[in-house]
Coordinates of C-alpha atoms and ligand atoms in Angstrom, one line a residue:
X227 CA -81.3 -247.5 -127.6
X228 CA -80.6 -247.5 -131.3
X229 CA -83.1 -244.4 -131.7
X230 CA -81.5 -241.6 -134.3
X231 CA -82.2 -237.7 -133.6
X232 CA -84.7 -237.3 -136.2
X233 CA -88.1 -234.9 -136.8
X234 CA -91.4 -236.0 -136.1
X235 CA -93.2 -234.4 -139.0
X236 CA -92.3 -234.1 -142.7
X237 CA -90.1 -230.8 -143.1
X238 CA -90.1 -230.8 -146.9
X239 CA -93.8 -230.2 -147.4
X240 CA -95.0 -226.8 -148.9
X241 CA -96.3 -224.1 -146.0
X242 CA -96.1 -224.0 -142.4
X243 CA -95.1 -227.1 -140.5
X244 CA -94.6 -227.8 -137.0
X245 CA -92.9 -230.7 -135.2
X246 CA -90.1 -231.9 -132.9
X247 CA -86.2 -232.1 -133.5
X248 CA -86.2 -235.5 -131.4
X249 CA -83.2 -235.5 -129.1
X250 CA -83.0 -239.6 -127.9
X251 CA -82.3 -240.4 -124.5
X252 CA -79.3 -241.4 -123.1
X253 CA -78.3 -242.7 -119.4
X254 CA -78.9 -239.2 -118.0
X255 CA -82.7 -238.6 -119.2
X256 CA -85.3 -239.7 -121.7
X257 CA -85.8 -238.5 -124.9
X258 CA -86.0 -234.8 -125.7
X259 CA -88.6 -233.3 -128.3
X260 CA -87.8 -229.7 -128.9
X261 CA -90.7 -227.8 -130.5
X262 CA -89.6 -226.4 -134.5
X263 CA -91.7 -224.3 -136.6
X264 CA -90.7 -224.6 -140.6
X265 CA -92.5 -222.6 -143.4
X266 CA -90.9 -223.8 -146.6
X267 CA -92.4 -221.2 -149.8
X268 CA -90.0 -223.3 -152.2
X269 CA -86.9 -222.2 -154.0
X270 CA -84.2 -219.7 -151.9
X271 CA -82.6 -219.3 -148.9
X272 CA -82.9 -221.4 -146.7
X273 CA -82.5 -220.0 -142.8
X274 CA -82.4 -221.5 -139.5
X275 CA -83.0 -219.2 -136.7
X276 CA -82.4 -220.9 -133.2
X277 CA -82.5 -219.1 -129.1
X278 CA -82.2 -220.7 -126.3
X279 CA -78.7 -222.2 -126.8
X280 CA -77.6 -220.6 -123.0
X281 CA -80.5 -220.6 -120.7
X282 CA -80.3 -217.3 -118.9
X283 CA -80.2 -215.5 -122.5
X284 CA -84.2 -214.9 -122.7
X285 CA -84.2 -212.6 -125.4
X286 CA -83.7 -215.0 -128.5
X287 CA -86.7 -217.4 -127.3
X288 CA -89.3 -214.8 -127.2
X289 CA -88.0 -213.1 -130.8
X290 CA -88.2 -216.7 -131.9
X291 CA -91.7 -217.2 -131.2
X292 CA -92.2 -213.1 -132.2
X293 CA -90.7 -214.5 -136.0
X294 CA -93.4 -217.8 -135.8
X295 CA -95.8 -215.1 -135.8
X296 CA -95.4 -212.7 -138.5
X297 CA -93.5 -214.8 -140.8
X298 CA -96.2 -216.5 -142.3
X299 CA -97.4 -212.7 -143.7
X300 CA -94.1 -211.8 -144.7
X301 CA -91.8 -214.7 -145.8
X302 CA -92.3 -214.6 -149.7
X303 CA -90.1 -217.5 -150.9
X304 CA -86.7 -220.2 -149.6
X305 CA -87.4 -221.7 -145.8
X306 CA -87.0 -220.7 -142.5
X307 CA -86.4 -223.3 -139.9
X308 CA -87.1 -222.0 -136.1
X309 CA -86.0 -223.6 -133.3
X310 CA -86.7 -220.9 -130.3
X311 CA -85.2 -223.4 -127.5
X312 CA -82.1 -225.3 -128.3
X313 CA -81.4 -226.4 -124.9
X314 CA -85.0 -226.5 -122.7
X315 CA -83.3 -227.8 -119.7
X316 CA -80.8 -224.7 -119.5
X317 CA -83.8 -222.4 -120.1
X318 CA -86.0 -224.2 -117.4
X319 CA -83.1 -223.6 -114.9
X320 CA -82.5 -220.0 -116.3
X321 CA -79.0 -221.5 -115.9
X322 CA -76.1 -220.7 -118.9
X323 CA -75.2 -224.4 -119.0
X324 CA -77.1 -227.5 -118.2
X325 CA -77.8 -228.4 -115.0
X326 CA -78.1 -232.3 -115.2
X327 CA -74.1 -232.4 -116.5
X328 CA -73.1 -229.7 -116.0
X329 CA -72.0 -228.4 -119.9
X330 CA -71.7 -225.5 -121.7
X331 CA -74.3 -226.5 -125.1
X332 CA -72.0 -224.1 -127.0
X333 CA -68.9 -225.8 -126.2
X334 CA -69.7 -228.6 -126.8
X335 CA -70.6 -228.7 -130.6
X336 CA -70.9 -230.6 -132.9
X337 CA -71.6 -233.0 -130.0
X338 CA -71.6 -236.9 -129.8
X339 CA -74.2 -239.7 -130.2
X340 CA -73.4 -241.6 -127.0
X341 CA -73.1 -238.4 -125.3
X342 CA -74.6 -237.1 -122.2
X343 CA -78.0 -234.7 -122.9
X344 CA -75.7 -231.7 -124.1
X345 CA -73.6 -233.3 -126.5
X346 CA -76.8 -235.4 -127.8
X347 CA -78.9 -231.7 -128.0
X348 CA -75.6 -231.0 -130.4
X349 CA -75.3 -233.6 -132.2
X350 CA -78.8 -233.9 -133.3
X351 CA -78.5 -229.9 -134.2
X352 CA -75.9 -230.7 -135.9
X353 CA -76.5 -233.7 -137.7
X354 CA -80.4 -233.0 -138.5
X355 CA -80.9 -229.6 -139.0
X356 CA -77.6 -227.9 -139.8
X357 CA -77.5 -229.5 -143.5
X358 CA -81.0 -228.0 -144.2
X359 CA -79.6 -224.7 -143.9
X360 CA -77.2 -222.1 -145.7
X361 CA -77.7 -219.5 -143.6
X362 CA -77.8 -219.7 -139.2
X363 CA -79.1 -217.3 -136.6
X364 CA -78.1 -218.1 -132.8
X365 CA -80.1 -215.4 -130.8
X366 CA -77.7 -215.2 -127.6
X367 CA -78.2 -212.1 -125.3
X368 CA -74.2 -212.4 -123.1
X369 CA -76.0 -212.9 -120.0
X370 CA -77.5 -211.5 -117.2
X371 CA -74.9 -209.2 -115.6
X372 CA -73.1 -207.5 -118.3
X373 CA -74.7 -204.4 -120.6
X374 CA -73.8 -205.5 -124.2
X375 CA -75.1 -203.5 -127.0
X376 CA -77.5 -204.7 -129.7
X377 CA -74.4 -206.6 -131.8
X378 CA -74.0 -209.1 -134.4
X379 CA -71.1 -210.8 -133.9
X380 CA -68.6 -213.5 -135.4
X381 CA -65.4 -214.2 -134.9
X382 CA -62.1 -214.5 -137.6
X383 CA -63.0 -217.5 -139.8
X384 CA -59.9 -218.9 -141.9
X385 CA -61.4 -219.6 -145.6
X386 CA -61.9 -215.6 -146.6
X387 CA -64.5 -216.1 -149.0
X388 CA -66.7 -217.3 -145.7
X389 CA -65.7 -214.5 -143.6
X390 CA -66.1 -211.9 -145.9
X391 CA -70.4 -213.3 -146.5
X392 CA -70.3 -213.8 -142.8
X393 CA -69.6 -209.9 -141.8
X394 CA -72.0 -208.8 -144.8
X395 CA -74.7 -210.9 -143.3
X396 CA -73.7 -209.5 -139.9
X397 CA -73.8 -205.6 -141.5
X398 CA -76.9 -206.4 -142.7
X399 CA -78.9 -206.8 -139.4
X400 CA -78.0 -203.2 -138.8
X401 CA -77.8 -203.4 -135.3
X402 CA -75.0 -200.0 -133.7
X403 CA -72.1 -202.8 -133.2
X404 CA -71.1 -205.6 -135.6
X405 CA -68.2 -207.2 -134.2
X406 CA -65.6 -209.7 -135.3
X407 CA -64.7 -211.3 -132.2
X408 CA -61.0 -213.1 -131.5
X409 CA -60.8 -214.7 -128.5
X410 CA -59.2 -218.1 -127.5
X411 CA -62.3 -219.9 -126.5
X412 CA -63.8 -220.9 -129.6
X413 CA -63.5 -224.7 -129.3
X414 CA -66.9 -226.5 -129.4
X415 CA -69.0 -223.8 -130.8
X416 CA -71.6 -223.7 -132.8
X417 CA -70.6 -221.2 -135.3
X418 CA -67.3 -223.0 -135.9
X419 CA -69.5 -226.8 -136.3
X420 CA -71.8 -224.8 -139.1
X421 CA -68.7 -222.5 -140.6
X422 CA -67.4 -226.2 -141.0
X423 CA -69.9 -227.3 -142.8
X424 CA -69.6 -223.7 -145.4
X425 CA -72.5 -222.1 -143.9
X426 CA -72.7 -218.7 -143.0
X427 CA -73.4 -218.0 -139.4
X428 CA -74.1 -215.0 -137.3
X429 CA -74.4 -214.8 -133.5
X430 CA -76.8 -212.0 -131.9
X431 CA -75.7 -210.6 -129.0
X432 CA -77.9 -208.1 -126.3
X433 CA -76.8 -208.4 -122.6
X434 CA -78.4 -205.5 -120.3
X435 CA -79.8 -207.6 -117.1
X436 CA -83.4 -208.0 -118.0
X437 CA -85.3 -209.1 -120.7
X438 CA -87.3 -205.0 -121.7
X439 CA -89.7 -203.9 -124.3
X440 CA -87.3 -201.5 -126.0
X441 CA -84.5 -203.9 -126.5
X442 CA -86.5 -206.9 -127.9
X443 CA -87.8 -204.0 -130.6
X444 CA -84.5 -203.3 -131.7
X445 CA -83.1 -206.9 -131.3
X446 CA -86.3 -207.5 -133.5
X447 CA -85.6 -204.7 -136.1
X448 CA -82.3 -206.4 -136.7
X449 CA -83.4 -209.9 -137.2
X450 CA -86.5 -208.6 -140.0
X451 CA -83.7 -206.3 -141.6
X452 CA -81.2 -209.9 -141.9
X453 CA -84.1 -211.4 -143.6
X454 CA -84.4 -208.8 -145.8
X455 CA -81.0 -208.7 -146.9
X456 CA -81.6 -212.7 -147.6
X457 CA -84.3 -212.0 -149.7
X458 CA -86.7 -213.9 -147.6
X459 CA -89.1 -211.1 -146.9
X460 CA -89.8 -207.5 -148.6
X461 CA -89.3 -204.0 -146.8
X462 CA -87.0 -201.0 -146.1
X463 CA -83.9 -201.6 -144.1
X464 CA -83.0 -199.2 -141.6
X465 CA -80.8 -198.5 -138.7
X466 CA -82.9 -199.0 -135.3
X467 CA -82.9 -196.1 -132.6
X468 CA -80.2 -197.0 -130.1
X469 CA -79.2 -194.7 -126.7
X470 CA -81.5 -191.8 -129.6
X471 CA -79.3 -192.6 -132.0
X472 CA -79.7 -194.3 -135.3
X473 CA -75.8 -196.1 -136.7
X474 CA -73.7 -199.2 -137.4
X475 CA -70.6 -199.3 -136.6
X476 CA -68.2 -202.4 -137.6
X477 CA -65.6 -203.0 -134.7
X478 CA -63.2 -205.9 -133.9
X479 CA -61.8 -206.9 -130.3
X480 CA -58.9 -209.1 -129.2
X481 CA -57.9 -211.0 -126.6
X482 CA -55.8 -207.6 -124.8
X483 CA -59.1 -205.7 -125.1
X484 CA -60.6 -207.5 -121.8
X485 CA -60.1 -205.7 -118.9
X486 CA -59.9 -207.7 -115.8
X487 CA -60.2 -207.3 -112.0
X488 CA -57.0 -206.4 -110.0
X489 CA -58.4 -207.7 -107.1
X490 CA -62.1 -209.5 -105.7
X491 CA -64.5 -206.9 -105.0
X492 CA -67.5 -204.7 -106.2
X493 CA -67.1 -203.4 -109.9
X494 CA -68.9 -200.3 -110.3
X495 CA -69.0 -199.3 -113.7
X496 CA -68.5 -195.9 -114.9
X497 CA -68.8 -195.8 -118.4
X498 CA -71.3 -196.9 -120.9
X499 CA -71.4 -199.1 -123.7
X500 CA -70.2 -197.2 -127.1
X501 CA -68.9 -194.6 -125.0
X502 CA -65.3 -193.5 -127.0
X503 CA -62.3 -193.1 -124.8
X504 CA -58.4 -192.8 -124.7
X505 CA -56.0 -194.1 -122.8
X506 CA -56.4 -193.1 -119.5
X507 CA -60.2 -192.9 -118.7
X508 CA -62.1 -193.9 -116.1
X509 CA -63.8 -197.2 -116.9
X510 CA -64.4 -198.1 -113.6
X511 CA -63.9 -198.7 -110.4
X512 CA -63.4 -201.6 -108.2
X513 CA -64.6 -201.9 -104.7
X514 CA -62.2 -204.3 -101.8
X515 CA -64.6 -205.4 -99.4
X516 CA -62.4 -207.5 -97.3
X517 CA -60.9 -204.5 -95.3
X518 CA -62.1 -200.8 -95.0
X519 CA -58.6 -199.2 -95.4
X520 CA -58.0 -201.2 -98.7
X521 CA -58.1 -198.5 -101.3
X522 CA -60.7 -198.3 -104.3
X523 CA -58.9 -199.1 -107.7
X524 CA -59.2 -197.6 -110.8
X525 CA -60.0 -199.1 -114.1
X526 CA -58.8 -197.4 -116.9
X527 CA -59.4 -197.5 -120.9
X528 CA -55.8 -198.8 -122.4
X529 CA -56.2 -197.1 -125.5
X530 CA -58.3 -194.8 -128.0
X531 CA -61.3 -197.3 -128.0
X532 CA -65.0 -198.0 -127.9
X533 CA -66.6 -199.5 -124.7
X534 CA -68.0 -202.4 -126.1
X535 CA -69.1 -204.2 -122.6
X536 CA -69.2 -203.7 -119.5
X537 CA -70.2 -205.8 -116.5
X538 CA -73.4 -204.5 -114.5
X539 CA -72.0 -204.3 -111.3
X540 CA -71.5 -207.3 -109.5
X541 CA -69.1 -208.9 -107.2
X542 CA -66.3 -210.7 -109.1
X543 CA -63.3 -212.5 -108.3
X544 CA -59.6 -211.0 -109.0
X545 CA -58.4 -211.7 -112.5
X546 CA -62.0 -211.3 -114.2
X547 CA -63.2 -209.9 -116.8
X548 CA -65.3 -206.7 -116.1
X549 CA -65.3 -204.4 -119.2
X550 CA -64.1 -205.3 -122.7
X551 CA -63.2 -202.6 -125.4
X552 CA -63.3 -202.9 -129.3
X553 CA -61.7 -200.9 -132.2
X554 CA -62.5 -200.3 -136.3
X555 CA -62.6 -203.7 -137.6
X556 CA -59.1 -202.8 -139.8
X557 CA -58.5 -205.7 -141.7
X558 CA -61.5 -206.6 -144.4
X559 CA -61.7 -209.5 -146.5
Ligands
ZN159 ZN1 -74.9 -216.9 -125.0

């Protein structure tokens, strides 16, 4: 039981090496060994990219093994550390949290030794591989039943200096939304165990329902253009083609920009994501289904805004969030 999270293979040689981040086991489950790929080309940067931290976001995974692939060719100097499943028992389950107890990985940061398999996943992230890093990637995709545009996001981080390289890293992925989130829930994540430690770290973002072609390319895009902008690989930079449109636009969203559900019922929405509206419009509409003569009710933008999500149509509770808007990010560091 005295058994450390460590690696399985020697991370600091020269090249491509690939191992195990070795979760130990606890009273819940044995130990966990979580395949890593690492290609260290010497001095620079040094990146970790990691998926699978909720598992119903698919997306990040497959890009993961996607980078594995053609980073070898293009990485020409520091060292990229992937991780494409932080939490394989999530993923397995296709489930955001773990099933075995029940946790949210990403609340749970930076996790505990004694902990059950979530916090133990987070404190070997955190006490392993976190200080090999300057620089972290966390490929989330919002989850199943919301459309969410290709975004890189982080949320208002109090040393300045920090947040200003955080939303330049963001910028650089060049994805149409980067987004500097405020909202109350931050306690336990990731970004804020890493931004404690001084490093930089930028969450991806891409919900639409299913895992297509045309998203990963973009989603893709963005992550090679971020590595770019590190200095990790060589190439062009340019805006990918989103809804026909190439653009980047920096927004910010607050807690009074999340439209919730009046009532339980079916949302239908009736916008789209980056659609610009002012107070007033039709975002959507929500559906009673416990009686026919309850009326439909209208949703309806509280300001001059940009859609920045909106949920897929589902069934939700009252008091729910179903669309969230976002603004020009106003105040820069
Ligand atoms: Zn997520």
């Amino acid at each position: 039981m005295n058994e450390v999270p460590h690696l399985d293979f020697d991370i600091e040689a020269h090249g491509i090496s690939r191992g195990h981040l070795i979760v130990p086991k606890g009273a819940d489950c044995d130990p966990l060994a979580l395949p890593i790929f690492s290609l260290n080309q010497g001095e620079g940067p040094r990146l970790l990219v990691t998926g699978g931290n909720h598992g119903n976001e698919l997306e990040g995974p497959i890009l993961a093994r996607r980078l594995i692939k053609w980073l070898p060719e293009a990485q020409t100097c520091g060292r990229v550390i992937v991780l494409p499943v932080l939490n394989p028992l999530a993923v397995q389950a296709w489930s955001r949290n773990t099933p075995l107890d029940g946790l949210n990985l990403n609340r749970v940061f930076p996790g505990r030794a004694d902990g059950s398999v979530t916090e133990r996943i987070a404190d070997a992230v955190s006490r392993v591989l976190l200080p090999m890093a300057d620089t972290v990637f966390d490929l989330h995709s919002f989850g199943p039943t919301w459309y969410f545009p290709p975004a890189a996001v982080t949320h208002p981080i109090a040393n300045p200096d920090l947040m200003a390289r955080t939303v330049r890293m963001a910028e650089a992925f060049r994805l149409p939304v980067t987004l500097v989130w405020q909202h109350d829930d931050t306690a336990g994540m990731f970004d804020v165990t890493a931004q404690n430690q001084g490093k930089v770290f930028v969450c991806t973002e891409f919900g639409g329902g299913t895992v297509g072609a045309d998203n990963l390319a973009i989603y893709e895009a963005g992550l090679r253009n971020a590595l770019m902008a590190l200095g990790l690989v060589e190439g062009k930079a340019e805006y990918p083609t989103f809804r026909h449109r190439s653009f980047g636009q920096t927004l910010e969203t607050h807690p009074s920009d999340e439209l919730k559900s009046p009532a339980s019922g079916i949302f239908e929405p009736r916008c789209s994501v980056m659609d610009e509206v002012k107070e007033g419009d039709l975002i959507g509409i929500l559906h009673p289904m416990d009686s026919l003569s309850s009326e439909d009710i209208d949703i309806r933008a509280p300001g001059t805004s940009t859609v920045l999500a909106i949920s897929s149509g589902v069934h939700v509770d009252a008091n729910t969030a179903v669309a969230f808007v976002a603004r020009p990010l106003k105040v820069r560091q």
